[in-house]
Coordinates of C-alpha atoms and ligand atoms in Angstrom, one line a residue:
M1 CA 0.5 0.0 0.3
K2 CA 1.2 3.3 -1.0
A3 CA 0.4 6.6 -0.9
L4 CA 0.0 9.2 -3.5
N5 CA 0.3 13.2 -3.0
Y6 CA -0.4 15.1 -5.3
G7 CA -0.2 18.8 -4.3
S8 CA 1.3 21.6 -4.0
L9 CA 5.1 22.7 -3.0
N10 CA 6.0 26.1 -1.8
I11 CA 9.1 28.4 -1.9
D12 CA 7.9 30.9 1.9
F13 CA 9.2 33.4 2.3
V14 CA 8.5 34.4 5.6
Y15 CA 8.2 38.2 7.5
N16 CA 8.1 38.7 11.5
V17 CA 5.1 41.5 12.3
E18 CA 4.0 43.1 14.6
H19 CA 0.8 42.8 13.8
F20 CA -0.7 42.1 9.7
V21 CA -0.6 44.4 7.4
R22 CA -3.9 46.7 7.0
S23 CA -5.6 48.5 3.8
G24 CA -3.7 51.3 3.1
E25 CA -0.7 50.8 5.6
T26 CA 2.8 49.6 4.7
I27 CA 4.7 48.1 7.7
S28 CA 8.5 47.0 8.3
S29 CA 9.0 43.8 9.1
Q30 CA 11.8 42.8 11.6
N31 CA 13.5 40.0 9.8
M32 CA 12.6 37.6 7.1
A33 CA 13.6 33.6 6.1
I34 CA 13.4 31.3 3.2
F35 CA 11.6 28.1 4.2
A36 CA 10.3 24.9 1.9
G37 CA 6.4 24.8 2.1
G38 CA 3.1 24.6 0.3
K39 CA 0.3 21.7 1.8
G40 CA 1.2 19.3 -0.8
L41 CA 4.8 19.4 -0.1
N42 CA 4.3 19.7 4.3
Q43 CA 2.0 17.0 4.4
S44 CA 4.4 14.8 1.9
V45 CA 7.0 15.3 4.2
A46 CA 4.5 14.9 7.2
L47 CA 3.2 11.8 5.9
A48 CA 6.8 10.1 4.6
K49 CA 8.1 10.8 9.1
S50 CA 4.7 8.9 9.8
G51 CA 6.0 6.5 8.2
I52 CA 4.3 5.8 5.4
D53 CA 6.0 5.2 1.9
T54 CA 5.1 7.9 0.4
W55 CA 5.3 9.3 -3.4
H56 CA 4.9 13.3 -4.3
A57 CA 3.9 14.2 -7.6
G58 CA 3.4 17.9 -8.6
N59 CA 5.3 20.4 -10.3
I60 CA 8.9 22.8 -9.4
G61 CA 10.4 25.6 -11.2
E62 CA 13.8 26.8 -12.0
D63 CA 13.4 28.2 -8.6
G64 CA 12.3 25.4 -6.7
E65 CA 15.3 22.4 -7.0
F66 CA 16.0 22.8 -2.8
L67 CA 12.1 21.8 -2.7
A68 CA 12.4 18.7 -4.0
E69 CA 15.8 17.6 -2.1
I70 CA 13.4 18.3 1.0
L71 CA 11.0 16.0 0.0
Q72 CA 13.9 13.2 -0.5
K73 CA 15.7 13.4 3.3
A74 CA 12.4 13.8 4.3
G75 CA 12.0 9.7 3.3
A76 CA 9.2 10.4 0.4
H77 CA 9.8 9.4 -3.1
T78 CA 10.0 12.4 -6.1
D79 CA 10.3 10.4 -9.3
F80 CA 7.5 12.3 -10.0
I81 CA 8.2 15.9 -9.4
T82 CA 7.9 17.5 -12.8
R83 CA 10.5 20.3 -13.8
L84 CA 9.5 23.3 -15.5
P85 CA 10.9 26.6 -16.8
G86 CA 9.7 29.3 -15.3
R87 CA 8.9 30.2 -11.9
N88 CA 7.7 28.0 -8.7
G89 CA 5.2 28.9 -6.4
H90 CA 5.7 30.7 -3.6
A91 CA 4.0 31.7 0.1
I92 CA 4.3 35.3 0.8
I93 CA 3.5 34.8 5.1
Q94 CA 2.8 37.3 8.0
K95 CA 3.6 36.0 11.0
Q96 CA 2.3 38.3 14.1
P97 CA 4.0 37.7 17.4
N98 CA 1.3 35.2 18.9
G99 CA 2.9 32.3 16.3
Q100 CA -0.8 33.2 13.8
N101 CA 0.3 34.1 10.3
C102 CA -1.4 35.0 6.8
I103 CA -0.8 33.9 3.3
L104 CA -0.9 35.1 0.1
L105 CA 0.0 32.6 -2.1
Y106 CA 1.6 32.3 -6.4
G107 CA 0.5 29.8 -8.0
G108 CA 3.5 29.5 -10.2
S109 CA 4.5 25.4 -10.9
N110 CA 1.2 24.7 -8.9
R111 CA -1.1 25.5 -11.8
Q112 CA 0.7 24.2 -14.2
N113 CA -0.6 20.8 -14.2
T114 CA -1.6 18.1 -17.3
K115 CA -3.9 15.9 -18.3
I116 CA -0.6 13.9 -19.1
Q117 CA 0.9 14.1 -16.6
V118 CA -2.0 13.3 -14.2
D119 CA -2.3 10.0 -16.5
E120 CA 1.6 9.2 -16.5
V121 CA 1.5 9.1 -12.6
L122 CA -1.8 7.1 -11.8
S123 CA -0.7 4.5 -13.5
H124 CA 1.9 3.5 -10.9
F125 CA -0.9 3.6 -8.3
E126 CA -3.6 0.8 -8.0
K127 CA -6.7 0.3 -5.8
G128 CA -5.8 1.2 -2.1
D129 CA -3.5 2.3 -2.3
Y130 CA -4.3 7.2 -1.0
L131 CA -3.8 9.7 -2.8
I132 CA -3.9 12.9 -0.6
L133 CA -4.7 16.2 -2.4
Q134 CA -5.2 20.2 -0.6
N135 CA -6.9 22.7 -2.8
E136 CA -3.3 24.4 -4.5
I137 CA -2.7 23.0 -7.8
N138 CA -4.3 23.1 -11.2
E139 CA -6.4 19.0 -12.3
I140 CA -7.8 18.1 -9.1
A141 CA -11.8 17.1 -10.6
Y142 CA -10.1 14.8 -12.9
I143 CA -7.3 13.0 -10.4
M144 CA -10.1 12.2 -8.0
E145 CA -11.5 11.1 -11.7
R146 CA -9.2 8.8 -12.4
A147 CA -8.2 7.5 -9.3
H148 CA -12.0 6.7 -8.4
E149 CA -11.2 5.1 -11.0
K150 CA -9.1 2.6 -9.5
G151 CA -10.6 2.0 -6.8
M152 CA -7.3 4.4 -4.4
M153 CA -8.6 6.3 -1.5
I154 CA -8.8 9.7 -1.4
V155 CA -8.5 11.8 1.2
L156 CA -9.9 15.2 0.6
N157 CA -8.0 18.3 2.9
P158 CA -10.1 21.0 0.8
S159 CA -7.7 24.2 1.9
P160 CA -7.5 26.7 0.5
M161 CA -11.4 26.6 0.4
D162 CA -12.8 28.4 -2.9
E163 CA -15.5 27.5 -5.5
E164 CA -14.1 25.5 -7.7
I165 CA -14.1 23.2 -4.6
F166 CA -18.0 22.5 -6.0
T167 CA -16.7 21.5 -9.2
Y168 CA -14.9 18.6 -7.5
P169 CA -16.5 14.9 -7.4
L170 CA -16.8 15.3 -3.9
E171 CA -18.8 12.2 -3.4
Y172 CA -15.6 10.2 -3.9
V173 CA -14.3 11.1 -1.0
D174 CA -13.8 9.0 1.9
Y175 CA -11.6 11.0 4.3
F176 CA -12.5 15.2 4.8
L177 CA -9.5 16.6 6.8
L178 CA -10.9 19.8 7.2
N179 CA -11.2 23.2 10.2
E180 CA -14.9 25.0 11.3
I181 CA -14.4 28.3 8.1
E182 CA -14.2 25.0 4.9
A183 CA -16.8 23.0 6.6
K184 CA -19.3 26.5 7.3
D185 CA -18.7 26.6 3.7
L186 CA -18.2 23.6 2.0
T187 CA -21.8 22.6 3.7
G188 CA -23.4 25.8 3.2
L189 CA -24.0 27.2 7.1
G190 CA -22.0 30.1 5.8
D191 CA -22.3 32.1 9.3
S192 CA -25.1 30.7 10.6
V193 CA -23.6 29.0 13.0
G194 CA -21.9 31.9 14.1
E195 CA -18.9 30.5 16.7
V196 CA -18.7 27.1 16.6
R197 CA -17.8 26.2 19.7
G198 CA -18.6 23.2 22.5
I199 CA -22.3 22.2 20.5
E200 CA -22.3 24.0 17.9
T201 CA -19.1 22.0 17.0
D202 CA -21.0 18.7 16.8
E203 CA -23.8 20.0 14.9
L204 CA -21.2 21.4 12.1
L205 CA -19.4 18.1 12.7
D206 CA -22.7 16.3 11.8
A207 CA -23.5 18.7 8.7
V208 CA -20.7 17.8 7.0
C209 CA -21.0 14.1 7.5
S210 CA -24.7 14.4 6.1
H211 CA -23.9 16.0 3.5
F212 CA -21.3 13.9 2.3
P213 CA -22.4 10.4 4.1
N214 CA -19.9 8.4 2.1
S215 CA -16.8 10.3 3.9
K216 CA -15.0 9.6 7.6
V217 CA -14.6 13.9 8.5
V218 CA -12.0 15.0 10.9
L219 CA -12.9 19.0 12.2
T220 CA -9.6 21.0 13.1
L221 CA -10.2 23.1 15.9
G222 CA -7.0 25.0 15.9
E223 CA -6.8 25.1 19.7
Y224 CA -10.2 23.4 20.5
G225 CA -8.8 20.0 19.4
S226 CA -10.0 18.3 16.6
I227 CA -13.3 15.7 16.1
Y228 CA -13.1 12.9 14.3
K229 CA -16.3 10.9 13.1
D230 CA -17.4 8.0 10.9
E231 CA -21.0 5.9 10.7
K232 CA -19.6 4.0 14.3
Q233 CA -18.6 6.6 16.1
K234 CA -17.7 9.8 17.7
I235 CA -13.6 11.4 18.6
H236 CA -12.8 14.3 20.3
Q237 CA -9.1 14.7 20.8
P238 CA -7.9 17.7 22.1
I239 CA -4.4 19.6 21.6
V240 CA -1.3 19.0 23.0
K241 CA -0.6 22.2 24.9
V242 CA 2.7 24.4 23.5
P243 CA 4.6 27.3 23.9
V244 CA 3.2 28.6 19.9
V245 CA 6.4 30.1 17.7
D246 CA 4.6 28.9 14.7
T247 CA 1.1 27.9 13.4
T248 CA 2.1 27.9 9.6
A249 CA 2.4 23.8 9.1
A250 CA -0.2 22.6 11.6
G251 CA -2.8 22.0 10.1
D252 CA -0.8 19.7 7.5
T253 CA 1.6 18.5 10.1
F254 CA -2.2 16.8 11.9
T255 CA -3.2 16.0 8.3
G256 CA 0.3 14.0 7.5
F257 CA 0.5 12.3 10.7
F258 CA -3.2 11.1 10.9
I259 CA -3.1 9.9 7.3
G260 CA 0.0 7.9 7.8
S261 CA -1.6 6.5 10.6
I262 CA -4.7 5.1 9.0
A263 CA -2.8 3.5 6.1
K264 CA -0.1 2.7 8.6
G265 CA -3.7 0.3 10.4
L266 CA -4.0 2.5 13.7
S267 CA -7.6 2.9 14.1
P268 CA -9.0 6.0 14.3
K269 CA -8.0 7.2 17.9
E270 CA -4.9 6.2 17.9
A271 CA -4.7 8.0 14.6
M272 CA -6.2 11.2 16.5
Q273 CA -3.3 10.9 19.1
M274 CA -0.2 11.2 16.6
A275 CA -2.2 13.8 14.5
A276 CA -2.7 16.3 17.9
K277 CA 1.4 14.9 19.4
A278 CA 3.1 15.9 15.4
S279 CA 1.5 18.6 15.0
A280 CA 2.0 20.7 18.7
I281 CA 5.4 19.8 17.8
A282 CA 5.2 21.8 14.3
V283 CA 4.1 24.4 16.9
S284 CA 6.3 24.5 18.9
R285 CA 9.0 25.2 16.0
Q286 CA 10.4 27.3 13.2
G287 CA 8.5 26.8 9.9
A288 CA 6.7 25.6 7.0
A289 CA 8.5 21.2 6.2
P290 CA 11.0 22.2 8.7
S291 CA 9.5 22.2 12.0
I292 CA 7.3 18.9 11.1
P293 CA 9.3 16.1 13.9
E294 CA 10.5 12.6 13.2
L295 CA 8.1 9.4 13.9
K296 CA 10.2 8.7 17.0
E297 CA 9.7 12.3 18.4
V298 CA 5.8 11.8 18.3
Y299 CA 6.8 8.9 20.3
D300 CA 8.9 10.5 23.0
F301 CA 6.3 12.5 22.9
G302 CA 4.0 13.6 26.8
G303 CA 0.8 14.5 26.6
Ligands
RIB401 O1 -1.0 24.9 5.9 C1 0.6 26.2 4.6 C2 1.2 26.7 3.8 O2 0.6 27.0 2.9 C3 2.8 27.4 4.0 O3 3.3 26.6 3.6 C4 2.5 27.9 2.4 O4 3.0 27.8 1.3 C5 0.9 27.7 1.8 O5 0.4 26.8 0.9

C-alpha cells in the first residue's frame, strides 16, 4: 500500500511582523526567512515521517530544486516531480508574535499540471492506495475522477477553500480533513451557526457527515482540538499544549500524521493522538516543512 500526495510545493517567504499589514498601510518586518512549504510538500513530509511509503507528485520551477531535495531527505519519493521552466509557486507569509499567520499565494508551477502528467503518475498506483489532495494545484477534479476509477482511497483537505471546490466530485472523498471555516463553506451553513464551539461544533461536524454520507471526517478546531467522525464513532481529541512559535504547518502535520497512521493500520483514536502530538511539536518550531517532527519524536513526546 502506497500514499500518493498530488500537491503543491512552495517557497515560503516568511516575514515577522508586529501585526498583519492593513489596507493602505506600509509596515516594516523585523526579519525574514525562506523555508520549504506548500500544503502539498508539508503533507508529504509529514506522511513520509509518519512511516508510510509516500510519493509526491507535482511541479517545481527553476528556483525550486531545493524543494525536491527536502522531500527526499524526509523519505518521500520524488520520481513524479516535474521540472518546468519559469517560477516556482511561492507564499508570502506574515507572522505575528503570537505565532498566527496570514498567507498570500502565487501558484506558478503548481498550477501547470496536465492531464497527460496525471495519467502517467496514476498508472503507477492501484486499488487501495491512498491519494492525498489539497487545493493548491490545478486538475484536481480530473485527478479525483481517475483515482476513483482505480479504486484508490481519496483524502481531501479542501484548503485553501474557493468556489472551484464545488466543481470537484466530492462524493468520491473517503476522508475529509478540514477546519471550521472550510466545513461551514462546504455545507453551505455560512455564518448561520455563529461561533463554532461546544455543541455547535458537533452540529457542524454532523452537517458535514450528512452532506457526505460516504466520507469519514476530521474537523480541526485550532486550540480547541479536533473531532473525528465515521458511521460508528465520534472521537474528540484535545490539543497537546505547548508554547506556540509558528502555526504555519500545524494543519498539514496533523493531516500527514493522521492519514499516515490510518494507512499503517492504526485505529482512528490512535491516529488522532499521533496527529495531535505531531502538530503540537510542529507549532513549537519555526517554519513549515522544517518544523515537522520525526516519528520517534512523536512517540517520545508526552501529552
Ligand atoms: O499550510 C501552510 C502552507 O500554506 C505554507 O507552507 C504555504 O506555502 C501555504 O501553501
